[in-house]
Coordinates of N, CA, C and O in Angstrom, one line a residue:
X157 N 5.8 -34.2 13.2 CA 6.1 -35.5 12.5 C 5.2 -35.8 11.3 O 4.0 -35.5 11.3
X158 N 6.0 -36.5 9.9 CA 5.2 -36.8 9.1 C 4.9 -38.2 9.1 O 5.7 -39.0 9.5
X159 N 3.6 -38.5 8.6 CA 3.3 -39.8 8.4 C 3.3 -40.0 6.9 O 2.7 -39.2 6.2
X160 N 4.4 -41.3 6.2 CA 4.8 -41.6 5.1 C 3.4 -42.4 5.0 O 3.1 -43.1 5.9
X161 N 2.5 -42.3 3.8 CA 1.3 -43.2 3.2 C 1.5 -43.6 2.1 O 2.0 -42.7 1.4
X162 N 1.1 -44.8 1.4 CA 1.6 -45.7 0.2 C 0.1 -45.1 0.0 O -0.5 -44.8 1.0
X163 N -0.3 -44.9 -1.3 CA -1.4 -44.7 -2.2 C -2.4 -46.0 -2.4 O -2.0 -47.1 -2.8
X164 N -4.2 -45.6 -1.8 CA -4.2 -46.7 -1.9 C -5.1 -47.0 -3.1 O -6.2 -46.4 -3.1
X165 N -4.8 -48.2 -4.4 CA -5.4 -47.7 -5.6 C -6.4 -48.7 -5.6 O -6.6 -49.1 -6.8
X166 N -7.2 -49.4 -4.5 CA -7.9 -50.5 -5.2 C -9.7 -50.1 -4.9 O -10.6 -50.9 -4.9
X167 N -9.8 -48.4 -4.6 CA -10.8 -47.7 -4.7 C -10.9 -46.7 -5.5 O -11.4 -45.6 -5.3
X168 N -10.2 -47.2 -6.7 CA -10.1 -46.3 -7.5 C -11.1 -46.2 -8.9 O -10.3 -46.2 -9.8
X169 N -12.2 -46.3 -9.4 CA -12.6 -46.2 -10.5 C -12.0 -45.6 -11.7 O -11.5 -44.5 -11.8
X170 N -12.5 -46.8 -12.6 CA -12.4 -46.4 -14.2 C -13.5 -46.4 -14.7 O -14.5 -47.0 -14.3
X171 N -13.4 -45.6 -15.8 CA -14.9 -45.6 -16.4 C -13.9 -44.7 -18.0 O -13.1 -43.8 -18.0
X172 N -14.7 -45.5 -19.1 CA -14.2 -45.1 -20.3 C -14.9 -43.8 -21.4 O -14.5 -43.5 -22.5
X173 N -15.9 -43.4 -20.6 CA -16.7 -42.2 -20.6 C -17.4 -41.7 -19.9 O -18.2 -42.2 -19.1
X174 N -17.2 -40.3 -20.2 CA -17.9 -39.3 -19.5 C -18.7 -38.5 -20.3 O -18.5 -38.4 -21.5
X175 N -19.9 -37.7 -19.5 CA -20.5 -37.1 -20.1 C -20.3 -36.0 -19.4 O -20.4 -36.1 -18.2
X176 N -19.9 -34.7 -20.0 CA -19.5 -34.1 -19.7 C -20.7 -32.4 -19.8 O -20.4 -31.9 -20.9
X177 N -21.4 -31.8 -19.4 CA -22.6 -30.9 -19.4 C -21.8 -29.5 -18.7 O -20.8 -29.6 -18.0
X178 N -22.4 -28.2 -18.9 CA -22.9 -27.1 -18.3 C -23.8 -26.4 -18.7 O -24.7 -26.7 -19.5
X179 N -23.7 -25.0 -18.0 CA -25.0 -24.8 -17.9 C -25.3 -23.9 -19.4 O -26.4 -23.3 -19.4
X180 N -24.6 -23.9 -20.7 CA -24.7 -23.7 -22.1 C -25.4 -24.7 -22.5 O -24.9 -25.8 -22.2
X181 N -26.5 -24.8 -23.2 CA -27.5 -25.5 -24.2 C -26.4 -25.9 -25.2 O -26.5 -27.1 -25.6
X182 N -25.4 -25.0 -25.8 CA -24.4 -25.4 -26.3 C -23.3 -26.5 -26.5 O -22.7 -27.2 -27.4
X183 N -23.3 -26.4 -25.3 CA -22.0 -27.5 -24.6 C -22.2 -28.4 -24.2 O -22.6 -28.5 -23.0
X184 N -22.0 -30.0 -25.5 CA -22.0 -30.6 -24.5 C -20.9 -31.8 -25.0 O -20.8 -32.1 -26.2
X185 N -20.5 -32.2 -24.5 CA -19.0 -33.0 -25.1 C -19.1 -35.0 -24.3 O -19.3 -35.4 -23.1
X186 N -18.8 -35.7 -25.3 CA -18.4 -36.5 -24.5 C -17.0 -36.8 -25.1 O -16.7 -36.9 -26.3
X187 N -16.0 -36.9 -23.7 CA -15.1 -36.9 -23.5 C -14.1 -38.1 -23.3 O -14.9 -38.9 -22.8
X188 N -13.2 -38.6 -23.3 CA -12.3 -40.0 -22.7 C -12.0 -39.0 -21.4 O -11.7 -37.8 -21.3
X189 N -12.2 -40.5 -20.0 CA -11.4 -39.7 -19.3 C -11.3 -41.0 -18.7 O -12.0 -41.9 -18.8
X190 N -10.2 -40.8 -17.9 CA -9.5 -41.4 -15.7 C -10.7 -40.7 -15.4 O -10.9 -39.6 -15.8
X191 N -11.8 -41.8 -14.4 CA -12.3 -41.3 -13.2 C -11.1 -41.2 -11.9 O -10.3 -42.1 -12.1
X192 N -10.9 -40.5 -11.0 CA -10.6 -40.3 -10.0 C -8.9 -40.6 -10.2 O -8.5 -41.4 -9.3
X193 N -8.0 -40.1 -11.2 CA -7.0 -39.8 -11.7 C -6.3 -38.7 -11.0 O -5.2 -38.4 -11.6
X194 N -6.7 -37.9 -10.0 CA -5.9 -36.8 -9.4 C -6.3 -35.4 -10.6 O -6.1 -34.3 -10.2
X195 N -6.8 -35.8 -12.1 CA -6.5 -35.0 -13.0 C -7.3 -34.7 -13.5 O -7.9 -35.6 -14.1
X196 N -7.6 -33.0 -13.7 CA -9.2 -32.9 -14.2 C -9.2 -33.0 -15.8 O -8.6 -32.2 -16.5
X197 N -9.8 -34.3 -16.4 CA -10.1 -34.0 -17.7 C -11.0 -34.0 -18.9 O -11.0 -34.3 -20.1
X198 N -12.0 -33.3 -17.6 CA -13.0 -32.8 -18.7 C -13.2 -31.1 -18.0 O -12.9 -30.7 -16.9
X199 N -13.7 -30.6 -19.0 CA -13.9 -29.1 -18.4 C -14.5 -28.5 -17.3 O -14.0 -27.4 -17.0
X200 N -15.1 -28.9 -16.7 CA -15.5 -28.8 -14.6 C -14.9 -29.3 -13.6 O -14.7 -28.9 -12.5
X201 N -14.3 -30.6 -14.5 CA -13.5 -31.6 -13.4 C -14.2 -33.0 -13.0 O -13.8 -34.0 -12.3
X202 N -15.5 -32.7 -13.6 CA -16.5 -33.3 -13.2 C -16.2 -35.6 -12.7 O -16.7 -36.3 -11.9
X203 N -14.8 -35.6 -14.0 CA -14.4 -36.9 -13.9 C -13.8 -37.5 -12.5 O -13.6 -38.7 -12.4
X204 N -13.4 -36.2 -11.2 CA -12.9 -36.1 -10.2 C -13.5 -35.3 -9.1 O -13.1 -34.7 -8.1
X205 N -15.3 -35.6 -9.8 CA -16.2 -35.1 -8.7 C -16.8 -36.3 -8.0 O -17.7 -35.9 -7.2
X206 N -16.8 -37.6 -8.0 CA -17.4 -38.8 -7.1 C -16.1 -39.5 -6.8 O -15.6 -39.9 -7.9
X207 N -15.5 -39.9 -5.8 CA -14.3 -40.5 -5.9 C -14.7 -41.1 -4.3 O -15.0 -40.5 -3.2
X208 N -14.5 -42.3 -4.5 CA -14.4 -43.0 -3.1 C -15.3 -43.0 -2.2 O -15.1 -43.3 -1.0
X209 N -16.4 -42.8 -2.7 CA -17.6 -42.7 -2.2 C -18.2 -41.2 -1.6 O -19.2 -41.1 -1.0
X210 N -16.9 -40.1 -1.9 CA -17.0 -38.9 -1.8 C -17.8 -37.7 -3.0 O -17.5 -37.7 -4.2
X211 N -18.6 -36.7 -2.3 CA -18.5 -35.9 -3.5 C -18.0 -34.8 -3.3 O -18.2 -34.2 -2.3
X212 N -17.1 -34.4 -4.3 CA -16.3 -32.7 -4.6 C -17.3 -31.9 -5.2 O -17.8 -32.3 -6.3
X213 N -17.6 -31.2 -4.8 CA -18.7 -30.0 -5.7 C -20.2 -30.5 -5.1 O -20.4 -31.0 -4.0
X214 N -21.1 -30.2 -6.2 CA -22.4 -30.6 -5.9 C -23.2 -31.2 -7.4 O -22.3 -31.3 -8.3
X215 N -24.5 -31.7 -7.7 CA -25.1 -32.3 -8.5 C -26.2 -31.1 -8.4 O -26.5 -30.8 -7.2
X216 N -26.8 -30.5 -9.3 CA -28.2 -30.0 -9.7 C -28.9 -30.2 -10.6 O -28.7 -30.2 -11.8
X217 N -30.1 -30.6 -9.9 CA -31.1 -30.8 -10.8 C -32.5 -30.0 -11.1 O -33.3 -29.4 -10.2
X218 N -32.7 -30.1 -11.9 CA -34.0 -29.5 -12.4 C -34.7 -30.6 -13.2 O -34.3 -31.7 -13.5
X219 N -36.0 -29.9 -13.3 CA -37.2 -31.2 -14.2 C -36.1 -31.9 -15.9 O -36.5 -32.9 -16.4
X220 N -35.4 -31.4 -16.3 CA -35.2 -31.7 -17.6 C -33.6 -32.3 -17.6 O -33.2 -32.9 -18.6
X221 N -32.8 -32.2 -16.3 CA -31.2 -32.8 -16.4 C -30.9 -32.5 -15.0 O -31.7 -31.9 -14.2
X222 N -29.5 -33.0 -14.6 CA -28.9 -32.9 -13.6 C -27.3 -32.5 -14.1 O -26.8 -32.7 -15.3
X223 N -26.8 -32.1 -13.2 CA -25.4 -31.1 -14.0 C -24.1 -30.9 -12.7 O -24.4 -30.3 -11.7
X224 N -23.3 -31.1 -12.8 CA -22.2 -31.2 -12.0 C -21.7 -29.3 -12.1 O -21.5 -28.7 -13.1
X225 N -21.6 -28.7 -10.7 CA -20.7 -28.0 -10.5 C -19.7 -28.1 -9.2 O -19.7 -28.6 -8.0
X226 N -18.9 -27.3 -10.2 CA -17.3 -27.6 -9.2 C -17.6 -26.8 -8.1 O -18.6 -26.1 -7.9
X227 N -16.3 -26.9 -7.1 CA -16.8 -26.1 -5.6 C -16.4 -24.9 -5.8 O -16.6 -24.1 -4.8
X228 N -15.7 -24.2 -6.9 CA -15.5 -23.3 -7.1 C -16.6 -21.9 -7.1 O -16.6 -20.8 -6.7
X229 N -17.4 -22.7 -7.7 CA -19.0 -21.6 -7.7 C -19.6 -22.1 -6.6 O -20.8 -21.6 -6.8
X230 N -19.8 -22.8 -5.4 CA -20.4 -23.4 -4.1 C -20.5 -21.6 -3.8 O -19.7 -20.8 -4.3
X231 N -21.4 -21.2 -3.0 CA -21.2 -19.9 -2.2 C -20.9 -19.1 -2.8 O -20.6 -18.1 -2.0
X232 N -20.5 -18.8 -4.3 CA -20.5 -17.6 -4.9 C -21.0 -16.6 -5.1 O -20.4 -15.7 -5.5
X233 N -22.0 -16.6 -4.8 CA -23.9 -15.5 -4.8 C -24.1 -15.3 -6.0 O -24.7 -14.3 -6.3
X234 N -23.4 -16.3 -7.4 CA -24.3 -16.5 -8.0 C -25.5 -17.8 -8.4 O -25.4 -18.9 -7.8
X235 N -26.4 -17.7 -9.2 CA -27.5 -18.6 -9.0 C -27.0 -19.4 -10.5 O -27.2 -19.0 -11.6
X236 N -26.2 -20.6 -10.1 CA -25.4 -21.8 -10.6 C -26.6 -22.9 -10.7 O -26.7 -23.8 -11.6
X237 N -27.6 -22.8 -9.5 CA -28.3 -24.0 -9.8 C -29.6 -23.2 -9.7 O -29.6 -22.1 -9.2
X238 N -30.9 -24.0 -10.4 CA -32.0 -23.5 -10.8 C -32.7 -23.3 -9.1 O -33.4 -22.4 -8.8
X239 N -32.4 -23.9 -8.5 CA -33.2 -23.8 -7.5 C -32.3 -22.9 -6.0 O -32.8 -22.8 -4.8
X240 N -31.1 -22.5 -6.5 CA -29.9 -21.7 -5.8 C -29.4 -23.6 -5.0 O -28.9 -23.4 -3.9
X241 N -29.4 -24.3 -5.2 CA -28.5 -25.1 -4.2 C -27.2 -25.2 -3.9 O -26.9 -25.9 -3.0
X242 N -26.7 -24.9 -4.4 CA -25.3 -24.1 -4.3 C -25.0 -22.9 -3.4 O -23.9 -22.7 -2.8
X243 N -26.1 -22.3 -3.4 CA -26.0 -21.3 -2.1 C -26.7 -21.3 -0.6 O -26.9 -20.5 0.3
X244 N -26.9 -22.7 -1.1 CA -27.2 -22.9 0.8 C -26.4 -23.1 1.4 O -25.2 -23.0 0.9
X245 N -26.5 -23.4 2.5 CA -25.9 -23.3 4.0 C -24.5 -22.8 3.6 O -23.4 -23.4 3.6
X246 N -24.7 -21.0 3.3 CA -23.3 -20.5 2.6 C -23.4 -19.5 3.8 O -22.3 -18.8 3.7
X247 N -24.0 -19.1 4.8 CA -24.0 -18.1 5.6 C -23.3 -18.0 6.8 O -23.9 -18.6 7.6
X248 N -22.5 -17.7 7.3 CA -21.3 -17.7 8.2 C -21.7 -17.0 9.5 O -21.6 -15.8 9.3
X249 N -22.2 -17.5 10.9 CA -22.1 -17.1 11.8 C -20.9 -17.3 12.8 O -19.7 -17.6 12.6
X250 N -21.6 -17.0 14.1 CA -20.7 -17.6 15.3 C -20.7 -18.9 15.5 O -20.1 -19.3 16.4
X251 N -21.5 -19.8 14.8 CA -21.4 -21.0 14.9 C -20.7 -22.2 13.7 O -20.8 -23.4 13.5
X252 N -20.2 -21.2 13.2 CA -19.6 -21.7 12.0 C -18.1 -21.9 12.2 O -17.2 -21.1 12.4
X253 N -18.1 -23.5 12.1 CA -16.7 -23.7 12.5 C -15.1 -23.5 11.6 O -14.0 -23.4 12.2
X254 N -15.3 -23.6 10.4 CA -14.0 -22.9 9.9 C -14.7 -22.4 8.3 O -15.4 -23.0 7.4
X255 N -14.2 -21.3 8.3 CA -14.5 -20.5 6.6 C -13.4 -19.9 6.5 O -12.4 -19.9 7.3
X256 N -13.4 -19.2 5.5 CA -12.1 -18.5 4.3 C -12.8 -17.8 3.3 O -13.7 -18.3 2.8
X257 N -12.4 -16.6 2.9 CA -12.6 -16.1 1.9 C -12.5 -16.7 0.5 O -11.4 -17.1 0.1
X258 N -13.8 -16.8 -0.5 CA -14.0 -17.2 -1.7 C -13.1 -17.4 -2.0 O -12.6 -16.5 -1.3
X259 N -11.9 -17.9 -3.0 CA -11.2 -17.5 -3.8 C -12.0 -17.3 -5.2 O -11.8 -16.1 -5.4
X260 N -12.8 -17.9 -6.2 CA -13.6 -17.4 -7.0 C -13.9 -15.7 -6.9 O -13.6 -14.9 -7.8
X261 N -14.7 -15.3 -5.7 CA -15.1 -13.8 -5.6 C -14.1 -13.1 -5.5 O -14.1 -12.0 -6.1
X262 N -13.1 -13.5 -4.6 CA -11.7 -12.2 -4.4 C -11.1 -12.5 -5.7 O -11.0 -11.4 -6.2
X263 N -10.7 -13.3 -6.4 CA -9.9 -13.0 -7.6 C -10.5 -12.9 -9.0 O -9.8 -12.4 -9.8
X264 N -11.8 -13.4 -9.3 CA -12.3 -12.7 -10.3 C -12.8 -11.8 -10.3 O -12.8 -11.1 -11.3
X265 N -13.6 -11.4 -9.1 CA -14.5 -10.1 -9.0 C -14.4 -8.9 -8.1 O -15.1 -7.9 -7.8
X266 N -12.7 -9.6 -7.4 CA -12.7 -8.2 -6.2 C -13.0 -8.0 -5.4 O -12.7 -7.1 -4.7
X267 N -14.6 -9.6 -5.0 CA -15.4 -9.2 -3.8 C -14.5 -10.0 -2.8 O -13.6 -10.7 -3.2
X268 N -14.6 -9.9 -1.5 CA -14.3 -10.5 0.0 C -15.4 -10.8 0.7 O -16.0 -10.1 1.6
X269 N -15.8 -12.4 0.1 CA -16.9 -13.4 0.8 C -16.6 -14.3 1.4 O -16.0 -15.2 0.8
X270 N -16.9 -14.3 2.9 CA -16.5 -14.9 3.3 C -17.4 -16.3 3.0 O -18.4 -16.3 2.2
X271 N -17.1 -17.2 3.6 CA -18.1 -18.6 2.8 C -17.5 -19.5 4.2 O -16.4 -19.3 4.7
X272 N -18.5 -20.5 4.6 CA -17.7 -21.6 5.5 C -17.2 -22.8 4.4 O -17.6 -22.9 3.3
X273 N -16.2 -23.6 5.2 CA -16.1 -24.5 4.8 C -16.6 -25.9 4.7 O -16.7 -26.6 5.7
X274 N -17.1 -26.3 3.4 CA -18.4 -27.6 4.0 C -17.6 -28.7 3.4 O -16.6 -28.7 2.6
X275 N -18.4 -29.9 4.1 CA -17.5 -31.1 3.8 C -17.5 -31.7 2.4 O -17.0 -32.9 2.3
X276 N -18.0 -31.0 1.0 CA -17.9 -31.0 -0.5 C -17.1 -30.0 -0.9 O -17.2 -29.6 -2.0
X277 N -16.3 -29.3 0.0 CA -15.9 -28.5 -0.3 C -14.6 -28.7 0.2 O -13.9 -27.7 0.3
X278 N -14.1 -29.6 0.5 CA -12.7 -29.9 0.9 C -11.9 -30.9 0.2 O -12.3 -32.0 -0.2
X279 N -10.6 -30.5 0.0 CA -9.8 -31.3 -0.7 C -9.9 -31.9 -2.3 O -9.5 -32.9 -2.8
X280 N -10.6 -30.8 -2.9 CA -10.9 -31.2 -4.5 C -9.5 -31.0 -5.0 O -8.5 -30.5 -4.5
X281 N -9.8 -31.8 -6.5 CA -8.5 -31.7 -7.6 C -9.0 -30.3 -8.1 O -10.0 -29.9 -8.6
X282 N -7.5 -29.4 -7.6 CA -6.9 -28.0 -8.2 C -6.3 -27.9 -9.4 O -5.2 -28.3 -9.1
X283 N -6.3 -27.8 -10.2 CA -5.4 -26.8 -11.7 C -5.8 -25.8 -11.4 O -7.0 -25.5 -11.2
X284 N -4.6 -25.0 -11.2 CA -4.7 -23.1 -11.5 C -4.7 -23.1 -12.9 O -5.4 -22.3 -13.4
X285 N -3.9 -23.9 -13.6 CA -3.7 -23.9 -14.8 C -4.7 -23.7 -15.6 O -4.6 -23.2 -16.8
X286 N -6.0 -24.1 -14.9 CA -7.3 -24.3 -16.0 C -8.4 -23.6 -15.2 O -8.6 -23.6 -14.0
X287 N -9.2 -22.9 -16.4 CA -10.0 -21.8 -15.8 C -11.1 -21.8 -15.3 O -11.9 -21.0 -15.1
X288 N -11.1 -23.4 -15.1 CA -12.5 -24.3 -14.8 C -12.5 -24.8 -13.4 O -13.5 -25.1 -12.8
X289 N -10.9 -24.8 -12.8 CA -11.0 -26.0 -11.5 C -10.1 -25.3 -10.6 O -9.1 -25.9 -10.2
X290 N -10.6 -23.7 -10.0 CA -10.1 -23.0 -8.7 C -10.3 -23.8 -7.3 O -11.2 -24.6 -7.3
X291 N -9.7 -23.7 -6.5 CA -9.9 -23.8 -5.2 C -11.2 -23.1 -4.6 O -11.9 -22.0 -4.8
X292 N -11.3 -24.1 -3.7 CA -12.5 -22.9 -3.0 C -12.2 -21.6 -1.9 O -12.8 -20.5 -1.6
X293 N -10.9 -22.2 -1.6 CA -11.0 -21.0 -0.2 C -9.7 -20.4 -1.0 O -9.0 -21.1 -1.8
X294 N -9.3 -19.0 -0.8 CA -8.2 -18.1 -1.3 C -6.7 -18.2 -0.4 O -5.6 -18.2 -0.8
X295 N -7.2 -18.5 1.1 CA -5.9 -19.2 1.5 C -5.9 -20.7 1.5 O -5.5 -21.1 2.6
X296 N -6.1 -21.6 0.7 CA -6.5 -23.0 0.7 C -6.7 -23.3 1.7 O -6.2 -24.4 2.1
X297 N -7.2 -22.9 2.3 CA -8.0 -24.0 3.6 C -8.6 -24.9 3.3 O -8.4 -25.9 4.0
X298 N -9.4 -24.9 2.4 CA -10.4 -26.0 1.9 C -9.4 -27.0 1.6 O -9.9 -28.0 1.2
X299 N -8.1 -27.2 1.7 CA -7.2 -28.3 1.2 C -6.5 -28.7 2.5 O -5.5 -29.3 2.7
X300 N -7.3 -28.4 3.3 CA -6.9 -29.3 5.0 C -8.0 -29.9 5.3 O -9.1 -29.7 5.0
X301 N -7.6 -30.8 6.1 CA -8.7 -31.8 7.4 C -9.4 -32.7 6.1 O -10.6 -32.5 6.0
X302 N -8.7 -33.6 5.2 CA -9.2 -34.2 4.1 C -9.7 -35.5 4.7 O -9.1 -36.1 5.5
X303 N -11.2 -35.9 4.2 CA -11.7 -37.2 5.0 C -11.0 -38.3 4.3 O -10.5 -39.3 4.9
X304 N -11.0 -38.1 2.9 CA -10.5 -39.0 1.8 C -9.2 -39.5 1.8 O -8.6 -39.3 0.7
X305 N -8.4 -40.3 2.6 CA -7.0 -40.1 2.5 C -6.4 -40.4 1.3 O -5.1 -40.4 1.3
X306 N -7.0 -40.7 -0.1 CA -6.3 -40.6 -1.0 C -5.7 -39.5 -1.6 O -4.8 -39.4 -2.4
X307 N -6.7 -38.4 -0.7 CA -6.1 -37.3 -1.3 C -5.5 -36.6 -0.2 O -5.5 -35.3 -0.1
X308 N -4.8 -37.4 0.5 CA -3.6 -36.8 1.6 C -2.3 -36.4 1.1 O -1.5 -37.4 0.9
X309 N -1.8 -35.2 1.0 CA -0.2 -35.4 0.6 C 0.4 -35.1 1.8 O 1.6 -35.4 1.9
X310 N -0.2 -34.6 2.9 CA 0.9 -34.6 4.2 C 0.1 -34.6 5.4 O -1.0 -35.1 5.5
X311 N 0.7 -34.0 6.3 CA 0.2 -33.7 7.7 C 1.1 -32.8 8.6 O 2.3 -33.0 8.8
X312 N 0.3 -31.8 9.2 CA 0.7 -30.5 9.7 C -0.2 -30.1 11.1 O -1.2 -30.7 11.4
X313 N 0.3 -29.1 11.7 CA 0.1 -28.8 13.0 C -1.1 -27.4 12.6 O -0.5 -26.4 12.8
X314 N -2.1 -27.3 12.2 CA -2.7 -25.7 11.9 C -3.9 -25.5 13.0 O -4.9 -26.2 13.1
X315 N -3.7 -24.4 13.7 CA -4.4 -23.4 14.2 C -4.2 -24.5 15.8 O -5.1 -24.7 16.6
X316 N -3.1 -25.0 15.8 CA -2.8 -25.5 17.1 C -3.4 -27.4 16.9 O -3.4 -28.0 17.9
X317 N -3.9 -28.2 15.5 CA -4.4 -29.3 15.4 C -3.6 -29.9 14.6 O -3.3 -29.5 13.5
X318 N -3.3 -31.0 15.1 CA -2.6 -31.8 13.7 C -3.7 -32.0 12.5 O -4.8 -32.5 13.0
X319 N -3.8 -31.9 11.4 CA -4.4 -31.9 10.2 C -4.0 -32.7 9.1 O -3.2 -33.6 9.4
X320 N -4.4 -32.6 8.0 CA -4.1 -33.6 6.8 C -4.1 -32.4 5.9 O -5.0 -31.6 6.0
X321 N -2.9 -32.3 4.9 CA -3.5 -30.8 4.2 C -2.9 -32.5 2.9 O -2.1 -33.4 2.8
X322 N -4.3 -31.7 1.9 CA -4.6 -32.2 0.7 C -3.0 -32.6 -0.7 O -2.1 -31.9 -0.2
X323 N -2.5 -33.2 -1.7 CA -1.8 -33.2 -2.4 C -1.8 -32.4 -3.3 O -0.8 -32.0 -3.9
X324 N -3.0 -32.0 -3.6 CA -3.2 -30.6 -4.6 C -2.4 -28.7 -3.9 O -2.2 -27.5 -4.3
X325 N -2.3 -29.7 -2.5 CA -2.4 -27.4 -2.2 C -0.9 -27.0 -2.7 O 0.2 -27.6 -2.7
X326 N -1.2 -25.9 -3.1 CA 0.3 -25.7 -3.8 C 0.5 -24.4 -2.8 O 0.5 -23.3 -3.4
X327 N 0.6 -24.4 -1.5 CA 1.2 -23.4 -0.6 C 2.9 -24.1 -0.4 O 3.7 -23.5 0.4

């Protein structure tokens, strides 16, 4: 059975700029954007990384700035943040309750990492379209069991549980 949900928009922030950072000395842009618009538009996504009291990705800091990365590099095994925080609690045992293969590592680099799924790591805004804002998991898993229900587009039966799979998964 599906459950029909009206959108609910009165936790939605605006904000008429963003500042937009990576990890280039180069780059750095301020941008117009929708906070929490479904739509990434600035180059990380970053305008659709705090939403509802949620965060998508992570924040790093070092002595001199703090910098938004998307969940796409979370568990990548590369060092994204100065101090690796990004690659913590990336290690997958028997006590690790649901993971999926990187999509970042299987499709740009060929590798098959496995990674768990953590709760900044679920239900982010996807464009394949843009080369900034992959999914985290390669079978979208990461786009089920969403806490956020704004970002619910349905509900489904997986691995024997009824779930919430996200509006973004394009399965």
């Amino acid at each position: 059975n599906f459950v029909e949900c009206e959108k609910d928009c009165e936790n939605r922030t605006q904000s008429s700029r963003v500042l937009v950072t990576d990890d280039s000395s180069t780059y750095s842009d301020t941008t117009r954007a929708t906070v929490c618009d479904d739509k990434c538009d600035t180059r990380l996504c970053e305008d659709e990384g705090l939403c509802n009291g949620l965060v998508y990705g992570i924040y790093c800091s070092n002595p001199l700035r703090t910098r938004y990365l998307p969940v796409f590099v979370i568990c990548s095994g590369g060092e994204d943040c100065y101090n690796r925080k990004d690659e913590k609690h990336c290690d997958v045992t028997e006590n690790t309750t649901h993971s999926c293969l990187h999509y970042g590592s299987k499709v740009l680099s060929g590798e098959n990492r496995t990674v768990p799924i953590l709760k900044y790591t679920r239900c982010s805004v996807v464009d394949i379209s843009s080369m900034y804002t992959y999914p985290y998991c390669y079978d979208y898993m990461d786009q089920t069991n969403c806490t956020d229900k704004n970002r619910v587009g349905g509900y489904c039966v997986i691995n024997g549980y009824m779930s919430t799979v996200s509006k973004f998964c394009s399965l």
